[in-house]
Amino acid sequence: MAAATGPRTARSEDGEVDAVQLTPHEQERLLIHVAADVAAKRRERGLKLNHPEAVALLTSHILEGARDGRTVAELMASGRKVLTRDDVMDGVPEMIPDVQVEATFPDGTKLVTVHDPIV
């Protein structure tokens, strides 16, 4: 029998569901998406993004694109259109020469590299 790989729930002694238990990998992905959501809302308010916010937004774009079935080549190209220099604080583009994300595609896990993601 295969081991469960998705989110699990914990039950208390009275049988009530207490919480969803995520693997460290799932926790990391969730944190990325939450940070990207915060970054997107800040950008919508006209705030310039800092380094962690920019990386989160770029990473989430790649993860979601892979989930949607886009190709590595498509994500490498579209990853350069997510943010502009006007979207981020001074110096941030130079701090992110490339972004590498290990994303799950329909045919397996692949490394997506976006060079110079902020133009």
mmCIF file with all atom_site columns, C-alpha atoms in Angstrom:
data_model
loop_
_atom_site.group_PDB
_atom_site.id
_atom_site.type_symbol
_atom_site.label_atom_id
_atom_site.label_alt_id
_atom_site.label_comp_id
_atom_site.label_asym_id
_atom_site.label_entity_id
_atom_site.label_seq_id
_atom_site.pdbx_PDB_ins_code
_atom_site.Cartn_x
_atom_site.Cartn_y
_atom_site.Cartn_z
_atom_site.occupancy
_atom_site.B_iso_or_equiv
_atom_site.pdbx_formal_charge
_atom_site.auth_seq_id
_atom_site.auth_comp_id
_atom_site.auth_asym_id
_atom_site.auth_atom_id
_atom_site.pdbx_PDB_model_num
ATOM 1   C CA . MET A 1 1   ? 0.000   0.000  0.000   1.00 0.00 ? 1   MET A CA 1
ATOM 2   C CA . ALA A 1 2   ? 1.319   3.446  -0.938  1.00 0.00 ? 2   ALA A CA 1
ATOM 3   C CA . ALA A 1 3   ? 1.914   6.035  1.751   1.00 0.00 ? 3   ALA A CA 1
ATOM 4   C CA . ALA A 1 4   ? -0.381  9.047  1.864   1.00 0.00 ? 4   ALA A CA 1
ATOM 5   C CA . THR A 1 5   ? 1.263   12.121 0.391   1.00 0.00 ? 5   THR A CA 1
ATOM 6   C CA . GLY A 1 6   ? -1.414  14.792 0.718   1.00 0.00 ? 6   GLY A CA 1
ATOM 7   C CA . PRO A 1 7   ? -2.543  16.879 3.677   1.00 0.00 ? 7   PRO A CA 1
ATOM 8   C CA . ARG A 1 8   ? -3.596  14.889 6.707   1.00 0.00 ? 8   ARG A CA 1
ATOM 9   C CA . THR A 1 9   ? -5.887  15.726 9.559   1.00 0.00 ? 9   THR A CA 1
ATOM 10  C CA . ALA A 1 10  ? -5.305  15.023 13.212  1.00 0.00 ? 10  ALA A CA 1
ATOM 11  C CA . ARG A 1 11  ? -8.130  13.798 15.389  1.00 0.00 ? 11  ARG A CA 1
ATOM 12  C CA . SER A 1 12  ? -8.431  14.561 19.071  1.00 0.00 ? 12  SER A CA 1
ATOM 13  C CA . GLU A 1 13  ? -9.490  11.919 21.596  1.00 0.00 ? 13  GLU A CA 1
ATOM 14  C CA . ASP A 1 14  ? -13.150 12.826 21.045  1.00 0.00 ? 14  ASP A CA 1
ATOM 15  C CA . GLY A 1 15  ? -12.804 12.211 17.298  1.00 0.00 ? 15  GLY A CA 1
ATOM 16  C CA . GLU A 1 16  ? -12.965 15.868 16.278  1.00 0.00 ? 16  GLU A CA 1
ATOM 17  C CA . VAL A 1 17  ? -10.687 17.063 13.514  1.00 0.00 ? 17  VAL A CA 1
ATOM 18  C CA . ASP A 1 18  ? -8.091  19.382 15.059  1.00 0.00 ? 18  ASP A CA 1
ATOM 19  C CA . ALA A 1 19  ? -5.959  20.657 12.212  1.00 0.00 ? 19  ALA A CA 1
ATOM 20  C CA . VAL A 1 20  ? -4.530  19.902 8.822   1.00 0.00 ? 20  VAL A CA 1
ATOM 21  C CA . GLN A 1 21  ? -1.028  18.485 9.122   1.00 0.00 ? 21  GLN A CA 1
ATOM 22  C CA . LEU A 1 22  ? 1.208   19.465 6.234   1.00 0.00 ? 22  LEU A CA 1
ATOM 23  C CA . THR A 1 23  ? 4.570   18.041 5.276   1.00 0.00 ? 23  THR A CA 1
ATOM 24  C CA . PRO A 1 24  ? 7.511   20.466 5.374   1.00 0.00 ? 24  PRO A CA 1
ATOM 25  C CA . HIS A 1 25  ? 7.357   20.649 1.553   1.00 0.00 ? 25  HIS A CA 1
ATOM 26  C CA . GLU A 1 26  ? 3.653   21.521 1.674   1.00 0.00 ? 26  GLU A CA 1
ATOM 27  C CA . GLN A 1 27  ? 4.292   24.112 4.397   1.00 0.00 ? 27  GLN A CA 1
ATOM 28  C CA . GLU A 1 28  ? 6.972   25.750 2.251   1.00 0.00 ? 28  GLU A CA 1
ATOM 29  C CA . ARG A 1 29  ? 4.664   25.942 -0.772  1.00 0.00 ? 29  ARG A CA 1
ATOM 30  C CA . LEU A 1 30  ? 1.850   27.371 1.338   1.00 0.00 ? 30  LEU A CA 1
ATOM 31  C CA . LEU A 1 31  ? 4.169   30.012 2.807   1.00 0.00 ? 31  LEU A CA 1
ATOM 32  C CA . ILE A 1 32  ? 5.309   31.010 -0.697  1.00 0.00 ? 32  ILE A CA 1
ATOM 33  C CA . HIS A 1 33  ? 1.730   31.448 -1.874  1.00 0.00 ? 33  HIS A CA 1
ATOM 34  C CA . VAL A 1 34  ? 0.722   33.444 1.218   1.00 0.00 ? 34  VAL A CA 1
ATOM 35  C CA . ALA A 1 35  ? 3.763   35.721 0.822   1.00 0.00 ? 35  ALA A CA 1
ATOM 36  C CA . ALA A 1 36  ? 2.957   36.137 -2.881  1.00 0.00 ? 36  ALA A CA 1
ATOM 37  C CA . ASP A 1 37  ? -0.623  37.068 -2.031  1.00 0.00 ? 37  ASP A CA 1
ATOM 38  C CA . VAL A 1 38  ? 0.591   39.729 0.428   1.00 0.00 ? 38  VAL A CA 1
ATOM 39  C CA . ALA A 1 39  ? 3.061   41.021 -2.180  1.00 0.00 ? 39  ALA A CA 1
ATOM 40  C CA . ALA A 1 40  ? 0.367   41.218 -4.865  1.00 0.00 ? 40  ALA A CA 1
ATOM 41  C CA . LYS A 1 41  ? -1.909  43.205 -2.554  1.00 0.00 ? 41  LYS A CA 1
ATOM 42  C CA . ARG A 1 42  ? 0.907   45.599 -1.663  1.00 0.00 ? 42  ARG A CA 1
ATOM 43  C CA . ARG A 1 43  ? 1.731   46.094 -5.338  1.00 0.00 ? 43  ARG A CA 1
ATOM 44  C CA . GLU A 1 44  ? -1.958  46.784 -6.059  1.00 0.00 ? 44  GLU A CA 1
ATOM 45  C CA . ARG A 1 45  ? -1.820  49.517 -3.384  1.00 0.00 ? 45  ARG A CA 1
ATOM 46  C CA . GLY A 1 46  ? 1.110   51.094 -5.197  1.00 0.00 ? 46  GLY A CA 1
ATOM 47  C CA . LEU A 1 47  ? 3.842   49.965 -2.829  1.00 0.00 ? 47  LEU A CA 1
ATOM 48  C CA . LYS A 1 48  ? 7.204   48.912 -4.200  1.00 0.00 ? 48  LYS A CA 1
ATOM 49  C CA . LEU A 1 49  ? 8.112   45.331 -3.351  1.00 0.00 ? 49  LEU A CA 1
ATOM 50  C CA . ASN A 1 50  ? 11.175  44.325 -1.371  1.00 0.00 ? 50  ASN A CA 1
ATOM 51  C CA . HIS A 1 51  ? 13.407  41.332 -2.156  1.00 0.00 ? 51  HIS A CA 1
ATOM 52  C CA . PRO A 1 52  ? 11.409  38.590 -0.348  1.00 0.00 ? 52  PRO A CA 1
ATOM 53  C CA . GLU A 1 53  ? 8.121   39.871 -1.772  1.00 0.00 ? 53  GLU A CA 1
ATOM 54  C CA . ALA A 1 54  ? 9.495   39.921 -5.314  1.00 0.00 ? 54  ALA A CA 1
ATOM 55  C CA . VAL A 1 55  ? 10.915  36.407 -5.004  1.00 0.00 ? 55  VAL A CA 1
ATOM 56  C CA . ALA A 1 56  ? 7.632   35.108 -3.567  1.00 0.00 ? 56  ALA A CA 1
ATOM 57  C CA . LEU A 1 57  ? 5.602   36.613 -6.414  1.00 0.00 ? 57  LEU A CA 1
ATOM 58  C CA . LEU A 1 58  ? 7.941   35.217 -9.072  1.00 0.00 ? 58  LEU A CA 1
ATOM 59  C CA . THR A 1 59  ? 8.055   31.789 -7.426  1.00 0.00 ? 59  THR A CA 1
ATOM 60  C CA . SER A 1 60  ? 4.286   31.587 -7.064  1.00 0.00 ? 60  SER A CA 1
ATOM 61  C CA . HIS A 1 61  ? 3.855   32.533 -10.720 1.00 0.00 ? 61  HIS A CA 1
ATOM 62  C CA . ILE A 1 62  ? 6.059   29.614 -11.743 1.00 0.00 ? 62  ILE A CA 1
ATOM 63  C CA . LEU A 1 63  ? 4.437   27.109 -9.365  1.00 0.00 ? 63  LEU A CA 1
ATOM 64  C CA . GLU A 1 64  ? 0.936   28.030 -10.487 1.00 0.00 ? 64  GLU A CA 1
ATOM 65  C CA . GLY A 1 65  ? 1.910   28.030 -14.157 1.00 0.00 ? 65  GLY A CA 1
ATOM 66  C CA . ALA A 1 66  ? 3.296   24.508 -13.806 1.00 0.00 ? 66  ALA A CA 1
ATOM 67  C CA . ARG A 1 67  ? 0.103   23.428 -12.060 1.00 0.00 ? 67  ARG A CA 1
ATOM 68  C CA . ASP A 1 68  ? -1.895  24.925 -14.935 1.00 0.00 ? 68  ASP A CA 1
ATOM 69  C CA . GLY A 1 69  ? 0.065   22.782 -17.396 1.00 0.00 ? 69  GLY A CA 1
ATOM 70  C CA . ARG A 1 70  ? 2.244   25.461 -18.978 1.00 0.00 ? 70  ARG A CA 1
ATOM 71  C CA . THR A 1 71  ? 5.639   24.377 -20.304 1.00 0.00 ? 71  THR A CA 1
ATOM 72  C CA . VAL A 1 72  ? 9.043   25.178 -18.844 1.00 0.00 ? 72  VAL A CA 1
ATOM 73  C CA . ALA A 1 73  ? 9.795   27.394 -21.860 1.00 0.00 ? 73  ALA A CA 1
ATOM 74  C CA . GLU A 1 74  ? 6.526   29.306 -21.410 1.00 0.00 ? 74  GLU A CA 1
ATOM 75  C CA . LEU A 1 75  ? 7.277   29.906 -17.734 1.00 0.00 ? 75  LEU A CA 1
ATOM 76  C CA . MET A 1 76  ? 10.843  31.002 -18.452 1.00 0.00 ? 76  MET A CA 1
ATOM 77  C CA . ALA A 1 77  ? 9.424   33.637 -20.813 1.00 0.00 ? 77  ALA A CA 1
ATOM 78  C CA . SER A 1 78  ? 6.406   34.710 -18.759 1.00 0.00 ? 78  SER A CA 1
ATOM 79  C CA . GLY A 1 79  ? 8.513   34.872 -15.589 1.00 0.00 ? 79  GLY A CA 1
ATOM 80  C CA . ARG A 1 80  ? 10.271  37.908 -17.077 1.00 0.00 ? 80  ARG A CA 1
ATOM 81  C CA . LYS A 1 81  ? 6.933   39.736 -17.406 1.00 0.00 ? 81  LYS A CA 1
ATOM 82  C CA . VAL A 1 82  ? 5.684   39.404 -13.828 1.00 0.00 ? 82  VAL A CA 1
ATOM 83  C CA . LEU A 1 83  ? 7.589   42.382 -12.391 1.00 0.00 ? 83  LEU A CA 1
ATOM 84  C CA . THR A 1 84  ? 9.214   45.520 -13.731 1.00 0.00 ? 84  THR A CA 1
ATOM 85  C CA . ARG A 1 85  ? 11.800  47.786 -12.116 1.00 0.00 ? 85  ARG A CA 1
ATOM 86  C CA . ASP A 1 86  ? 8.953   50.166 -11.271 1.00 0.00 ? 86  ASP A CA 1
ATOM 87  C CA . ASP A 1 87  ? 7.313   47.419 -9.163  1.00 0.00 ? 87  ASP A CA 1
ATOM 88  C CA . VAL A 1 88  ? 10.256  46.926 -6.802  1.00 0.00 ? 88  VAL A CA 1
ATOM 89  C CA . MET A 1 89  ? 12.480  48.934 -4.472  1.00 0.00 ? 89  MET A CA 1
ATOM 90  C CA . ASP A 1 90  ? 15.798  50.284 -5.712  1.00 0.00 ? 90  ASP A CA 1
ATOM 91  C CA . GLY A 1 91  ? 18.461  47.599 -5.879  1.00 0.00 ? 91  GLY A CA 1
ATOM 92  C CA . VAL A 1 92  ? 16.084  44.644 -5.879  1.00 0.00 ? 92  VAL A CA 1
ATOM 93  C CA . PRO A 1 93  ? 16.545  43.727 -9.573  1.00 0.00 ? 93  PRO A CA 1
ATOM 94  C CA . GLU A 1 94  ? 20.303  43.459 -9.022  1.00 0.00 ? 94  GLU A CA 1
ATOM 95  C CA . MET A 1 95  ? 19.710  41.207 -6.004  1.00 0.00 ? 95  MET A CA 1
ATOM 96  C CA . ILE A 1 96  ? 17.761  38.724 -8.144  1.00 0.00 ? 96  ILE A CA 1
ATOM 97  C CA . PRO A 1 97  ? 19.875  37.810 -11.185 1.00 0.00 ? 97  PRO A CA 1
ATOM 98  C CA . ASP A 1 98  ? 17.806  34.670 -11.601 1.00 0.00 ? 98  ASP A CA 1
ATOM 99  C CA . VAL A 1 99  ? 15.085  32.625 -9.947  1.00 0.00 ? 99  VAL A CA 1
ATOM 100 C CA . GLN A 1 100 ? 15.153  28.839 -9.855  1.00 0.00 ? 100 GLN A CA 1
ATOM 101 C CA . VAL A 1 101 ? 12.031  26.935 -8.881  1.00 0.00 ? 101 VAL A CA 1
ATOM 102 C CA . GLU A 1 102 ? 11.501  23.194 -8.732  1.00 0.00 ? 102 GLU A CA 1
ATOM 103 C CA . ALA A 1 103 ? 7.920   22.911 -9.942  1.00 0.00 ? 103 ALA A CA 1
ATOM 104 C CA . THR A 1 104 ? 5.582   19.966 -10.376 1.00 0.00 ? 104 THR A CA 1
ATOM 105 C CA . PHE A 1 105 ? 4.326   19.572 -13.934 1.00 0.00 ? 105 PHE A CA 1
ATOM 106 C CA . PRO A 1 106 ? 1.805   17.004 -15.195 1.00 0.00 ? 106 PRO A CA 1
ATOM 107 C CA . ASP A 1 107 ? 4.725   14.835 -16.358 1.00 0.00 ? 107 ASP A CA 1
ATOM 108 C CA . GLY A 1 108 ? 6.919   15.268 -13.274 1.00 0.00 ? 108 GLY A CA 1
ATOM 109 C CA . THR A 1 109 ? 9.083   17.717 -11.371 1.00 0.00 ? 109 THR A CA 1
ATOM 110 C CA . LYS A 1 110 ? 11.308  20.079 -13.356 1.00 0.00 ? 110 LYS A CA 1
ATOM 111 C CA . LEU A 1 111 ? 13.637  22.961 -12.580 1.00 0.00 ? 111 LEU A CA 1
ATOM 112 C CA . VAL A 1 112 ? 12.526  26.274 -14.063 1.00 0.00 ? 112 VAL A CA 1
ATOM 113 C CA . THR A 1 113 ? 15.153  29.014 -14.270 1.00 0.00 ? 113 THR A CA 1
ATOM 114 C CA . VAL A 1 114 ? 14.206  32.591 -15.102 1.00 0.00 ? 114 VAL A CA 1
ATOM 115 C CA . HIS A 1 115 ? 17.238  34.762 -15.881 1.00 0.00 ? 115 HIS A CA 1
ATOM 116 C CA . ASP A 1 116 ? 16.972  38.511 -15.182 1.00 0.00 ? 116 ASP A CA 1
ATOM 117 C CA . PRO A 1 117 ? 13.353  38.212 -14.017 1.00 0.00 ? 117 PRO A CA 1
ATOM 118 C CA . ILE A 1 118 ? 12.914  41.924 -13.280 1.00 0.00 ? 118 ILE A CA 1
ATOM 119 C CA . VAL A 1 119 ? 13.391  44.134 -16.343 1.00 0.00 ? 119 VAL A CA 1
#
